Short mmCIF file of C-alpha atoms in Angstrom, two decimals:
data_model
loop_
_atom_site.label_atom_id
_atom_site.label_comp_id
_atom_site.label_asym_id
_atom_site.label_seq_id
_atom_site.Cartn_x
_atom_site.Cartn_y
_atom_site.Cartn_z
CA MET A 2 124.01 317.72 208.20
CA LYS A 3 126.89 318.29 205.89
CA LEU A 4 126.28 316.19 202.78
CA ASN A 5 129.98 315.42 202.30
CA THR A 6 129.66 313.01 205.24
CA LEU A 7 127.14 310.80 203.40
CA THR A 8 128.13 307.32 202.34
CA LEU A 9 127.87 306.41 198.64
CA THR A 10 124.81 304.25 199.37
CA GLU A 11 123.09 307.12 201.21
CA ALA A 12 124.03 309.69 198.55
CA ILE A 13 122.58 307.53 195.75
CA GLU A 14 119.38 306.92 197.74
CA LYS A 15 118.84 310.56 198.65
CA LEU A 16 119.63 311.83 195.15
CA LYS A 17 117.22 309.39 193.52
CA ALA A 18 114.51 310.19 196.11
CA LYS A 19 115.14 313.86 195.32
CA GLU A 20 115.75 314.56 199.03
CA ILE A 21 118.97 316.28 198.06
CA SER A 22 120.18 317.85 194.83
CA HIS A 23 123.52 317.44 193.07
CA THR A 24 124.15 321.14 193.64
CA GLU A 25 123.84 320.80 197.40
CA LEU A 26 125.93 317.65 197.53
CA TYR A 27 128.78 319.01 195.43
CA ARG A 28 128.68 322.35 197.25
CA ASP A 29 129.26 320.65 200.60
CA ILE A 30 132.03 318.50 199.10
CA HIS A 31 133.81 321.49 197.55
CA ASP A 32 133.48 323.43 200.83
CA ALA A 33 135.12 320.54 202.67
CA ILE A 34 137.86 320.41 200.03
CA SER A 35 138.56 324.15 200.43
CA ARG A 36 138.86 323.68 204.17
CA ASP A 37 140.97 320.54 204.24
CA ASN A 38 142.69 319.75 200.96
CA GLU A 39 145.67 322.08 201.29
CA LYS A 40 146.69 320.94 204.75
CA LEU A 41 146.13 317.23 203.98
CA ASN A 42 147.51 317.40 200.42
CA VAL A 43 145.03 314.88 199.01
CA PHE A 44 144.00 316.10 195.54
CA LEU A 45 146.58 316.90 192.85
CA THR A 46 143.96 317.88 190.28
CA LEU A 47 140.33 318.89 190.86
CA ASP A 48 137.38 319.28 188.54
CA ASN A 49 135.50 322.31 189.79
CA GLU A 50 132.83 321.77 187.11
CA ALA A 51 132.13 318.22 188.28
CA VAL A 52 128.55 319.05 189.35
CA SER A 53 127.58 320.05 185.80
CA LYS A 54 128.41 316.51 184.68
CA ALA A 55 126.46 314.98 187.56
CA GLU A 56 123.08 316.55 186.93
CA LYS A 57 122.09 314.40 183.97
CA LEU A 58 123.17 311.12 185.63
CA LEU A 59 120.32 310.66 188.11
CA ASP A 60 118.97 307.55 186.36
CA THR A 61 122.21 305.59 186.58
CA PRO A 62 123.44 303.16 189.26
CA LEU A 63 125.81 305.74 190.79
CA ALA A 64 123.39 308.66 190.25
CA GLY A 65 126.13 311.22 189.53
CA ALA A 66 127.97 310.71 192.82
CA PRO A 67 131.49 312.24 193.08
CA ILE A 68 134.38 309.76 193.07
CA ALA A 69 138.02 310.60 193.82
CA VAL A 70 140.41 308.69 191.54
CA LYS A 71 144.00 307.69 192.26
CA ASP A 72 146.29 309.54 189.89
CA ASN A 73 147.50 306.42 188.08
CA TYR A 74 144.19 305.90 186.27
CA LEU A 75 144.33 307.70 182.92
CA THR A 76 141.44 310.17 182.71
CA GLU A 77 140.85 311.71 179.29
CA GLY A 78 141.34 315.46 179.33
CA MET A 79 142.28 315.49 183.02
CA ARG A 80 145.93 315.69 184.06
CA THR A 81 147.35 312.33 185.17
CA THR A 82 150.76 312.24 186.82
CA ALA A 83 151.14 309.02 188.84
CA SER A 84 152.53 311.59 191.33
CA SER A 85 155.72 311.85 189.27
CA ASN A 86 157.46 314.85 187.74
CA VAL A 87 157.99 312.69 184.66
CA LEU A 88 154.26 313.13 183.90
CA LYS A 89 153.63 316.45 185.59
CA ASP A 90 151.96 318.04 182.56
CA PHE A 91 150.56 314.89 180.97
CA ILE A 92 146.96 315.16 179.78
CA PRO A 93 145.79 311.75 178.58
CA PRO A 94 143.99 311.55 175.23
CA PHE A 95 142.02 308.53 176.45
CA SER A 96 140.61 307.07 179.66
CA ALA A 97 141.33 303.79 181.41
CA THR A 98 138.64 301.19 180.83
CA ALA A 99 137.78 301.26 184.55
CA ILE A 100 137.13 305.00 184.17
CA THR A 101 134.97 304.53 181.09
CA LYS A 102 132.94 301.96 183.03
CA LEU A 103 132.75 304.24 186.08
CA LYS A 104 131.35 307.05 183.92
CA ALA A 105 128.90 304.72 182.17
CA ALA A 106 127.62 303.69 185.61
CA GLY A 107 127.04 307.34 186.47
CA GLY A 108 130.11 308.12 188.55
CA VAL A 109 131.68 311.58 188.22
CA ILE A 110 135.40 312.14 188.68
CA LEU A 111 135.83 314.71 191.45
CA GLY A 112 139.60 314.86 191.10
CA LYS A 113 142.86 312.89 191.06
CA THR A 114 144.44 311.86 194.32
CA ASN A 115 148.03 311.84 195.52
CA MET A 116 149.92 308.55 195.70
CA ASP A 117 153.43 307.20 196.06
CA ALA A 118 155.12 308.14 192.76
CA TRP A 119 154.46 305.30 190.26
CA ALA A 120 152.80 303.49 193.20
CA HIS A 121 156.26 302.67 194.52
CA GLY A 122 155.63 302.72 198.22
CA SER A 123 153.38 302.24 201.21
CA SER A 124 153.39 305.72 202.70
CA THR A 125 152.58 308.26 199.94
CA GLU A 126 155.86 309.94 200.97
CA THR A 127 157.58 309.05 197.69
CA SER A 128 155.18 311.36 195.82
CA ASP A 129 157.04 314.08 193.90
CA PHE A 130 154.30 316.48 195.06
CA GLY A 131 154.61 316.14 198.84
CA THR A 132 153.15 313.57 201.17
CA THR A 133 149.50 313.30 202.14
CA LYS A 134 148.64 313.50 205.84
CA ASN A 135 146.46 311.03 207.70
CA PRO A 136 143.13 312.80 208.33
CA ARG A 137 142.63 310.85 211.57
CA ASN A 138 145.83 312.40 212.94
CA PRO A 139 147.86 314.66 210.63
CA ASP A 140 151.20 313.89 212.37
CA TYR A 141 150.93 310.43 210.83
CA LEU A 142 151.15 308.87 207.39
CA PRO A 143 148.05 307.76 205.48
CA GLY A 144 149.84 304.68 204.16
CA GLY A 145 150.17 303.98 200.45
CA SER A 146 150.37 303.81 197.64
CA SER A 147 146.65 304.75 197.46
CA GLY A 148 147.16 307.16 200.39
CA GLY A 149 145.41 310.09 198.75
CA SER A 150 142.29 308.06 197.94
CA ALA A 151 142.10 306.56 201.45
CA ALA A 152 142.64 309.98 203.04
CA ALA A 153 139.97 311.57 200.81
CA VAL A 154 137.40 309.05 202.06
CA ALA A 155 138.50 309.34 205.72
CA ALA A 156 138.38 313.15 205.56
CA ASP A 157 134.93 313.18 203.91
CA ILE A 158 136.25 315.25 201.03
CA THR A 159 134.85 312.70 198.60
CA ILE A 160 131.95 310.25 198.76
CA ALA A 161 134.04 307.29 197.60
CA ALA A 162 137.33 306.62 195.80
CA LEU A 163 139.26 304.31 193.51
CA GLY A 164 142.70 302.88 194.25
CA THR A 165 144.96 300.13 193.01
CA GLU A 166 146.77 297.35 194.83
CA THR A 167 149.92 295.54 193.82
CA ALA A 168 150.93 294.39 197.32
CA GLY A 169 148.83 296.12 199.93
CA SER A 170 148.28 299.49 198.28
CA ILE A 171 144.49 299.48 198.76
CA ARG A 172 144.18 297.55 202.00
CA GLN A 173 147.07 299.10 203.96
CA PRO A 174 146.20 302.80 203.49
CA SER A 175 142.56 301.88 204.14
CA ALA A 176 143.65 300.29 207.45
CA TRP A 177 145.83 303.27 208.40
CA CYS A 178 143.07 305.77 207.53
CA GLY A 179 140.25 303.76 209.11
CA VAL A 180 138.19 303.15 205.95
CA VAL A 181 137.09 300.14 203.89
CA GLY A 182 139.31 299.08 200.98
CA LEU A 183 138.60 296.20 198.59
CA LYS A 184 141.34 294.58 196.51
CA SER A 185 139.64 292.71 193.67
CA THR A 186 140.73 289.33 192.34
CA TYR A 187 143.50 289.84 189.77
CA GLY A 188 141.66 289.91 186.44
CA ARG A 189 138.33 291.11 187.87
CA VAL A 190 138.91 294.75 186.89
CA SER A 191 140.69 295.85 183.72
CA ARG A 192 144.16 297.35 184.06
CA ALA A 193 144.02 298.91 180.58
CA GLY A 194 144.87 302.61 180.88
CA ILE A 195 146.19 302.38 184.43
CA VAL A 196 149.88 303.25 184.78
CA PRO A 197 151.34 299.77 185.25
CA MET A 198 153.49 298.74 188.17
CA ALA A 199 153.77 294.97 188.51
CA SER A 200 151.60 293.72 185.67
CA SER A 201 151.16 290.27 187.17
CA THR A 202 149.66 291.56 190.44
CA ASP A 203 148.15 295.05 189.84
CA SER A 204 144.48 294.97 190.95
CA PRO A 205 142.25 298.07 190.76
CA GLY A 206 139.55 298.40 193.43
CA PRO A 207 137.33 300.72 195.47
CA ILE A 208 137.96 302.53 198.75
CA GLY A 209 134.87 303.68 200.63
CA LYS A 210 133.24 304.56 203.93
CA THR A 211 131.34 301.27 204.17
CA VAL A 212 131.46 297.70 202.87
CA GLU A 213 128.28 298.29 200.86
CA ASP A 214 129.83 301.35 199.19
CA CYS A 215 132.79 299.24 198.05
CA ALA A 216 130.49 296.48 196.78
CA ILE A 217 128.56 298.99 194.64
CA LEU A 218 131.67 300.68 193.29
CA LEU A 219 133.38 297.37 192.44
CA HIS A 220 130.36 296.34 190.40
CA ALA A 221 130.61 299.60 188.44
CA ILE A 222 134.21 299.07 187.33
CA ALA A 223 134.54 295.29 187.02
CA GLY A 224 134.26 293.17 183.90
CA ASN A 225 136.01 291.68 180.88
CA ASP A 226 137.92 294.09 178.64
CA ARG A 227 139.23 293.35 175.14
CA TYR A 228 142.11 295.72 175.85
CA ASP A 229 143.32 293.72 178.88
CA ALA A 230 143.93 290.10 178.01
CA THR A 231 144.26 289.16 181.68
CA THR A 232 140.65 290.05 182.52
CA SER A 233 138.20 287.26 183.19
CA THR A 234 135.12 286.56 181.06
CA ARG A 235 133.22 285.56 184.20
CA PRO A 236 130.01 287.58 184.61
CA VAL A 237 130.16 290.28 187.25
CA PRO A 238 127.68 289.41 190.04
CA ASP A 239 125.71 291.88 192.12
CA PHE A 240 128.19 292.01 194.98
CA THR A 241 125.48 293.16 197.42
CA LYS A 242 123.16 290.22 196.77
CA ASN A 243 124.36 288.00 199.64
CA MET A 244 125.87 290.82 201.66
CA LYS A 245 123.40 290.70 204.55
CA LYS A 246 123.19 286.89 204.81
CA GLY A 247 125.37 286.77 207.91
CA ILE A 248 128.17 284.31 208.55
CA LYS A 249 126.58 281.49 210.49
CA GLY A 250 128.48 278.31 209.72
CA MET A 251 131.27 280.05 207.78
CA ARG A 252 134.66 278.39 208.30
CA ILE A 253 137.19 281.06 209.19
CA GLY A 254 140.97 280.56 209.41
CA VAL A 255 142.98 282.97 211.57
CA CYS A 256 146.40 283.89 210.14
CA TYR A 257 149.63 285.48 211.36
CA ASP A 258 148.31 285.66 214.92
CA LYS A 259 151.87 285.41 216.29
CA ILE A 260 152.77 288.65 214.47
CA ALA A 261 149.74 290.66 215.61
CA SER A 262 146.59 289.50 217.34
CA VAL A 263 143.09 289.39 215.93
CA GLU A 264 141.76 287.45 218.93
CA LYS A 265 138.98 289.95 219.69
CA GLN A 266 137.87 289.97 216.07
CA ALA A 267 137.96 286.16 215.90
CA LYS A 268 135.76 285.99 219.01
CA LEU A 269 133.31 288.42 217.43
CA PHE A 270 133.01 286.16 214.38
CA GLU A 271 132.45 283.18 216.69
CA SER A 272 129.68 285.01 218.51
CA LEU A 273 128.02 285.59 215.13
CA GLY A 274 127.98 281.84 214.51
CA ALA A 275 131.13 281.17 212.49
CA ASN A 276 133.58 278.30 213.08
CA VAL A 277 136.96 279.85 213.81
CA ASP A 278 140.38 278.29 214.28
CA ILE A 279 144.06 278.96 213.58
CA ALA A 280 145.00 278.32 209.94
CA PRO A 281 148.30 276.56 209.07
CA ILE A 282 149.37 279.36 206.74
CA MET A 283 152.90 279.69 205.36
CA PRO A 284 154.96 282.33 207.21
CA PRO A 285 154.70 285.61 205.27
CA GLN A 286 158.36 286.69 205.49
CA LEU A 287 159.51 284.99 202.28
CA ALA A 288 156.69 286.73 200.37
CA ILE A 289 158.62 289.96 200.95
CA ALA A 290 161.52 288.70 198.83
CA VAL A 291 159.16 287.21 196.24
CA TYR A 292 157.26 290.45 195.86
CA THR A 293 160.38 292.64 195.83
CA VAL A 294 161.92 290.68 192.98
CA ILE A 295 158.75 290.35 190.90
CA GLN A 296 157.72 293.96 191.39
CA ARG A 297 161.13 295.47 190.61
CA SER A 298 161.57 293.21 187.57
CA GLU A 299 158.17 294.01 186.09
CA VAL A 300 158.56 297.70 186.91
CA SER A 301 161.89 297.90 185.08
CA SER A 302 160.10 296.64 181.98
CA ASN A 303 156.97 298.75 182.37
CA LEU A 304 158.78 302.01 183.01
CA ALA A 305 161.17 301.46 180.07
CA GLY A 306 158.52 303.14 177.92
CA TYR A 307 158.95 306.53 179.59
CA ASN A 308 161.73 307.82 177.41
CA GLY A 309 160.84 311.47 176.92
CA ILE A 310 159.94 311.11 173.25
CA ARG A 311 156.20 310.75 172.81
CA TYR A 312 154.59 312.07 175.95
CA ASP A 313 156.83 312.58 178.98
CA VAL A 314 159.76 314.76 179.98
CA GLY A 315 162.43 312.06 180.21
CA ARG A 316 164.09 309.66 182.59
CA ALA A 317 166.19 312.20 184.48
CA TYR A 318 162.98 313.27 186.21
CA PHE A 319 162.38 309.93 187.91
CA GLY A 320 162.50 310.29 191.71
CA ASP A 321 164.98 308.35 193.84
CA GLU A 322 162.65 305.48 194.72
CA ALA A 323 161.67 304.93 191.10
CA LYS A 324 165.32 304.93 190.00
CA ARG A 325 166.18 302.41 192.72
CA ARG A 326 163.39 300.07 191.73
CA ILE A 327 163.99 300.25 187.99
CA MET A 328 167.67 299.51 188.48
CA LEU A 329 167.17 296.67 190.93
CA GLY A 330 164.62 295.16 188.57
CA THR A 331 167.03 295.48 185.65
CA PHE A 332 169.58 293.58 187.73
CA THR A 333 167.21 290.76 188.74
CA LEU A 334 166.38 290.14 185.08
CA THR A 335 169.99 290.25 183.88
CA LYS A 336 171.40 287.12 182.24
CA GLY A 337 173.18 285.14 184.92
CA TYR A 338 171.06 286.52 187.75
CA ALA A 339 167.54 285.94 186.43
CA ASP A 340 167.52 282.27 187.41
CA ARG A 341 168.69 282.97 190.93
CA TYR A 342 166.30 285.84 191.54
CA TYR A 343 163.42 286.21 189.07
CA ILE A 344 162.73 282.54 188.29
CA GLN A 345 163.37 281.51 191.89
CA ALA A 346 160.90 284.16 193.10
CA GLN A 347 158.25 282.90 190.66
CA LYS A 348 158.75 279.37 192.00
CA VAL A 349 158.34 280.46 195.62
CA ARG A 350 155.23 282.32 194.46
CA SER A 351 153.86 278.92 193.38
CA LEU A 352 154.45 277.65 196.93
CA TYR A 353 152.30 280.44 198.36
CA ILE A 354 149.53 279.79 195.82
CA LYS A 355 149.57 276.07 196.66
CA ASN A 356 149.35 276.84 200.39
CA PHE A 357 146.31 279.06 199.85
CA GLN A 358 144.59 276.41 197.72
CA GLU A 359 145.10 273.86 200.52
CA LEU A 360 143.71 276.33 203.07
CA PHE A 361 140.63 277.07 200.98
CA GLN A 362 139.78 273.37 201.02
CA LYS A 363 139.30 273.82 204.76
CA TYR A 364 138.21 277.45 205.16
CA ASP A 365 135.77 279.82 203.46
CA ILE A 366 137.75 282.91 204.40
CA LEU A 367 141.03 283.78 206.10
CA ILE A 368 141.42 286.70 208.50
CA SER A 369 144.50 288.51 209.76
CA PRO A 370 145.53 291.98 210.86
CA THR A 371 145.93 294.16 207.75
CA SER A 372 149.00 295.92 209.12
CA PRO A 373 151.44 294.81 211.84
CA GLY A 374 150.59 298.06 213.67
CA TYR A 375 149.09 301.53 213.52
CA ALA A 376 149.96 304.20 210.96
CA LEU A 377 153.54 305.38 211.35
CA PRO A 378 154.56 309.02 211.87
CA LEU A 379 155.40 311.37 208.99
CA GLY A 380 158.98 310.77 207.85
CA ALA A 381 159.04 307.11 208.88
CA SER A 382 159.72 305.85 205.36
CA ALA A 383 162.85 307.97 204.81
CA GLY A 384 166.12 306.11 204.35
CA ASN A 385 164.54 302.66 204.49
CA PRO A 386 164.65 300.93 201.09
CA MET A 387 162.39 298.09 202.27
CA PHE A 388 159.86 300.21 204.20
CA GLY A 389 156.92 299.34 201.99
CA GLU A 390 157.64 295.67 201.80
CA LEU A 391 157.85 295.39 205.59
CA ALA A 392 154.68 297.41 206.15
CA ASP A 393 152.80 295.21 203.66
CA MET A 394 154.21 291.89 204.84
CA LEU A 395 150.85 290.46 205.90
CA LEU A 396 149.26 291.38 202.56
CA GLU A 397 151.98 290.31 200.13
CA PRO A 398 151.14 286.59 200.17
CA SER A 399 147.55 287.20 199.00
CA SER A 400 148.61 289.94 196.55
CA ILE A 401 151.26 287.86 194.78
CA SER A 402 148.71 285.05 194.56
CA GLY A 403 146.08 287.33 192.97
CA LEU A 404 143.44 286.68 195.65
CA PRO A 405 140.70 289.15 196.62
CA GLY A 406 140.90 290.83 200.03
CA ILE A 407 139.15 293.54 201.99
CA ASN A 408 140.21 295.79 204.85
CA VAL A 409 137.54 296.72 207.36
CA PRO A 410 138.34 298.99 210.35
CA CYS A 411 138.33 297.03 213.62
CA TYR A 412 139.70 299.29 216.34
CA ARG A 413 140.30 302.98 217.08
CA ASP A 414 142.84 304.19 219.62
CA SER A 415 141.10 306.97 221.57
CA LYS A 416 144.39 308.74 222.41
CA THR A 417 145.88 309.00 218.93
CA ASN A 418 142.64 308.59 216.93
CA LEU A 419 144.48 306.06 214.74
CA TYR A 420 142.86 302.87 213.48
CA LEU A 421 143.67 299.18 213.09
CA GLY A 422 142.14 297.15 210.30
CA LEU A 423 141.07 293.57 209.76
CA ASN A 424 142.09 291.85 206.51
CA ILE A 425 139.69 289.25 205.08
CA VAL A 426 140.81 287.10 202.14
CA ALA A 427 138.91 284.52 200.06
CA ASN A 428 139.67 282.33 197.07
CA TYR A 429 139.70 283.63 193.50
CA TRP A 430 136.48 285.32 192.31
CA GLN A 431 134.86 285.15 195.77
CA GLU A 432 134.58 288.86 196.50
CA GLU A 433 130.99 288.13 197.59
CA LYS A 434 132.27 286.03 200.51
CA ILE A 435 134.66 288.67 201.80
CA ILE A 436 131.94 291.30 201.40
CA GLN A 437 129.49 289.11 203.30
CA ALA A 438 131.94 288.58 206.18
CA ALA A 439 133.12 292.21 206.22
CA TYR A 440 129.54 293.47 206.32
CA ALA A 441 128.64 291.19 209.24
CA PHE A 442 131.75 292.37 211.08
CA GLU A 443 131.14 296.03 210.28
CA GLN A 444 127.57 295.88 211.58
CA ALA A 445 128.53 294.02 214.77
CA ALA A 446 131.68 296.00 215.57
CA LYS A 447 129.93 299.38 215.13
CA LEU A 448 133.11 301.44 215.13
CA MET B 1 176.43 283.64 189.38
CA ASN B 2 176.94 284.77 192.94
CA LYS B 3 176.84 288.37 194.04
CA THR B 4 176.77 289.48 197.65
CA THR B 5 177.83 293.12 197.39
CA PHE B 6 177.36 295.90 194.87
CA LYS B 7 180.14 298.31 193.91
CA ALA B 8 179.63 301.69 192.30
CA SER B 9 180.87 300.20 189.00
CA ASP B 10 178.09 297.59 189.15
CA VAL B 11 175.55 300.35 189.60
CA ASP B 12 177.08 302.11 186.62
CA ASP B 13 176.54 299.01 184.43
CA ILE B 14 172.95 298.66 185.58
CA ALA B 15 172.21 302.35 185.11
CA LYS B 16 173.45 302.13 181.52
CA SER B 17 171.21 299.12 180.83
CA ALA B 18 168.25 300.82 182.43
CA LYS B 19 169.00 304.19 180.78
CA ILE B 20 168.73 305.95 184.12
CA PRO B 21 171.05 308.96 184.52
CA VAL B 22 172.97 308.72 187.83
CA THR B 23 175.67 310.89 189.40
CA ASP B 24 178.81 309.43 191.02
CA GLU B 25 177.43 310.29 194.44
CA GLU B 26 174.17 308.47 193.66
CA LYS B 27 176.12 305.42 192.44
CA LYS B 28 177.83 305.06 195.81
CA MET B 29 174.57 305.39 197.78
CA LEU B 30 172.71 303.04 195.47
CA ALA B 31 175.48 300.43 195.79
CA GLU B 32 175.03 300.45 199.58
CA GLY B 33 171.24 300.26 199.32
CA PHE B 34 171.30 297.42 196.78
CA THR B 35 173.69 295.41 198.91
CA LYS B 36 171.25 295.66 201.82
CA VAL B 37 168.28 294.60 199.67
CA LEU B 38 170.28 291.71 198.23
CA SER B 39 170.61 290.13 201.66
CA VAL B 40 166.77 289.98 201.83
CA LEU B 41 166.47 288.60 198.31
CA ASP B 42 169.02 285.89 199.02
CA GLU B 43 166.58 284.36 201.51
CA LEU B 44 164.81 282.97 198.44
CA LYS B 45 167.55 280.44 197.83
CA GLY B 46 166.64 278.58 201.05
CA ALA B 47 163.14 277.72 199.80
CA ASP B 48 162.42 274.13 198.76
CA VAL B 49 161.31 274.54 195.17
CA GLN B 50 162.31 271.13 193.80
CA ASP B 51 159.91 270.20 190.99
CA VAL B 52 157.98 273.46 191.45
CA GLU B 53 156.96 275.33 188.31
CA PRO B 54 157.31 279.13 188.31
CA THR B 55 154.06 281.15 188.27
CA HIS B 56 154.38 283.98 185.78
CA GLN B 57 150.73 284.91 185.90
CA VAL B 58 147.98 283.69 188.16
CA THR B 59 144.99 283.57 185.80
CA GLY B 60 145.93 280.41 183.94
CA LEU B 61 144.70 282.07 180.75
CA GLU B 62 146.50 281.27 177.50
CA ASN B 63 146.52 282.83 174.05
CA VAL B 64 143.71 285.32 174.60
CA LEU B 65 142.94 286.67 171.13
CA ARG B 66 140.54 289.19 169.67
CA GLU B 67 139.35 290.01 166.17
CA ASP B 68 141.74 292.14 164.16
CA GLN B 69 139.24 294.97 163.92
CA ILE B 70 139.89 298.65 164.38
CA ASP B 71 137.54 300.49 166.71
CA THR B 72 137.44 303.78 164.81
CA THR B 73 136.05 305.63 167.83
CA ARG B 74 139.36 305.04 169.61
CA VAL B 75 141.77 306.05 166.84
CA PHE B 76 143.87 309.14 167.61
CA THR B 77 144.09 312.03 165.21
CA GLN B 78 147.64 313.14 164.50
CA ASP B 79 147.13 316.11 166.82
CA GLU B 80 145.93 313.89 169.67
CA ALA B 81 148.90 311.57 169.19
CA LEU B 82 151.30 314.52 169.34
CA ALA B 83 149.45 316.39 172.11
CA ASN B 84 151.88 315.59 174.94
CA ALA B 85 155.07 315.40 172.90
CA PRO B 86 157.86 317.47 174.44
CA ARG B 87 159.20 318.26 170.96
CA LYS B 88 157.35 318.10 167.67
CA HIS B 89 157.84 319.45 164.16
CA ASN B 90 155.53 319.34 161.14
CA GLY B 91 153.44 316.53 162.59
CA TYR B 92 156.40 314.41 163.70
CA PHE B 93 157.91 313.54 167.09
CA VAL B 94 161.38 315.08 167.36
CA VAL B 95 164.08 312.75 168.72
CA ASP B 96 167.79 313.01 169.32
CA GLN B 97 169.99 311.97 166.43
CA VAL B 98 170.64 308.23 166.39
CA LEU B 99 172.43 307.80 163.05
CA GLU B 100 175.53 309.48 161.83
CA GLN B 101 175.66 310.85 158.32
#
């Protein structure tokens, strides 16, 4: 078998058992990359010497496995662009904390993946370096903004990947590409050294072939960081400990079922012994406005630092979407408008958080479709300034609230080969619960 | 203050604040786009937020401090600090003139 099709869990097992060597594994991965990377446009930068770093990492948790990293994580010595011309030649002199932790756990960076420029989007089409194509069907989008990472996993041109989510950017491309994506609780993984988008919601997390792969990778990158004051001091649990416990007796709330159905998935959970009913969740539509205002406002502040003096080529090189968002965010923070837009949005955010807290009194987890529909065709995002926000509507409420969520594939259309995904959300710090439920679903659904 | 439409001159003001270079053609297109987005954002005003506090960050953390200690393994050399500078001279970043003689 071609070793690039291994899961992370399998690769670690086989490497440690000496059934396979790093040389063989990386050779199959690089062969797959040579075949598929150009047409899918996944990797912007590749480390062709990655295997030499892997060999001495056998006695680590990740055993020297190759990980594809979204190009907004700073990687020392390796070009980092956030898919923008503004940073097209930028070579960071330091790594993000999540990267330092990944390396300490024995992960090796295979390369940097394409994304929506500055993470501004849900299609990967706003990249200054061309869009990425959905490996399940290349006439379609991979979703975004972590489209490159999701596509890399779906195409088996990496073993696992890292992405980031501000409002759907891990879960939505994972749904569209038919892979597992885990958005961590805000504050679970350090944002230090990751190009910031909306600082109050950005959540780094893993994208992988299986739930177990994501659980392992999350453990490798999570934890308190003195360089990110919003990280939690809570200890990082072994996210696989309760993974196989099953979900008998779990109270599950079904959400947004009038927008898209998860009836089959709800019935599957019932057959596994869970108690399932419809949750009285706030309609998601207002979360679009909340997220739009917060994200544009925080972006206008974060991207003010790119002024072409210390390390970039200047603000004229921002793409259209970035310019739009910076300017709109400048407006929503302007004196006279900030109360009506920014402060108002932060108040409505409180309403969503309160609704979730009430629901989690009654339910252990909430489920919904990840995306209102299948991946859209290439070109679908053009000319639509709210494309991303509409595509991510079902994810924005949990993202603006900082909750953890996971996408697990739940259906494949045999004609188009496109996937639908199930979104599972739990209360703060309860990644273990969503992993437990997602694993039970994954094993029963057998997609 | 109430705004329901954007004109090109509004975009010009914003672009100056945001230090984003825009052409006249772009100003017109952006004005149309912003006006559309504004109609979505205005839905916020219908929400019942009486007595609701804004949430600026979800962690509830306050005043997270650390020791004022330098980690010498993370300090840049002058070369590292200047490594990606578009313009440098004698160990300095070069910037456009900001003061007149």
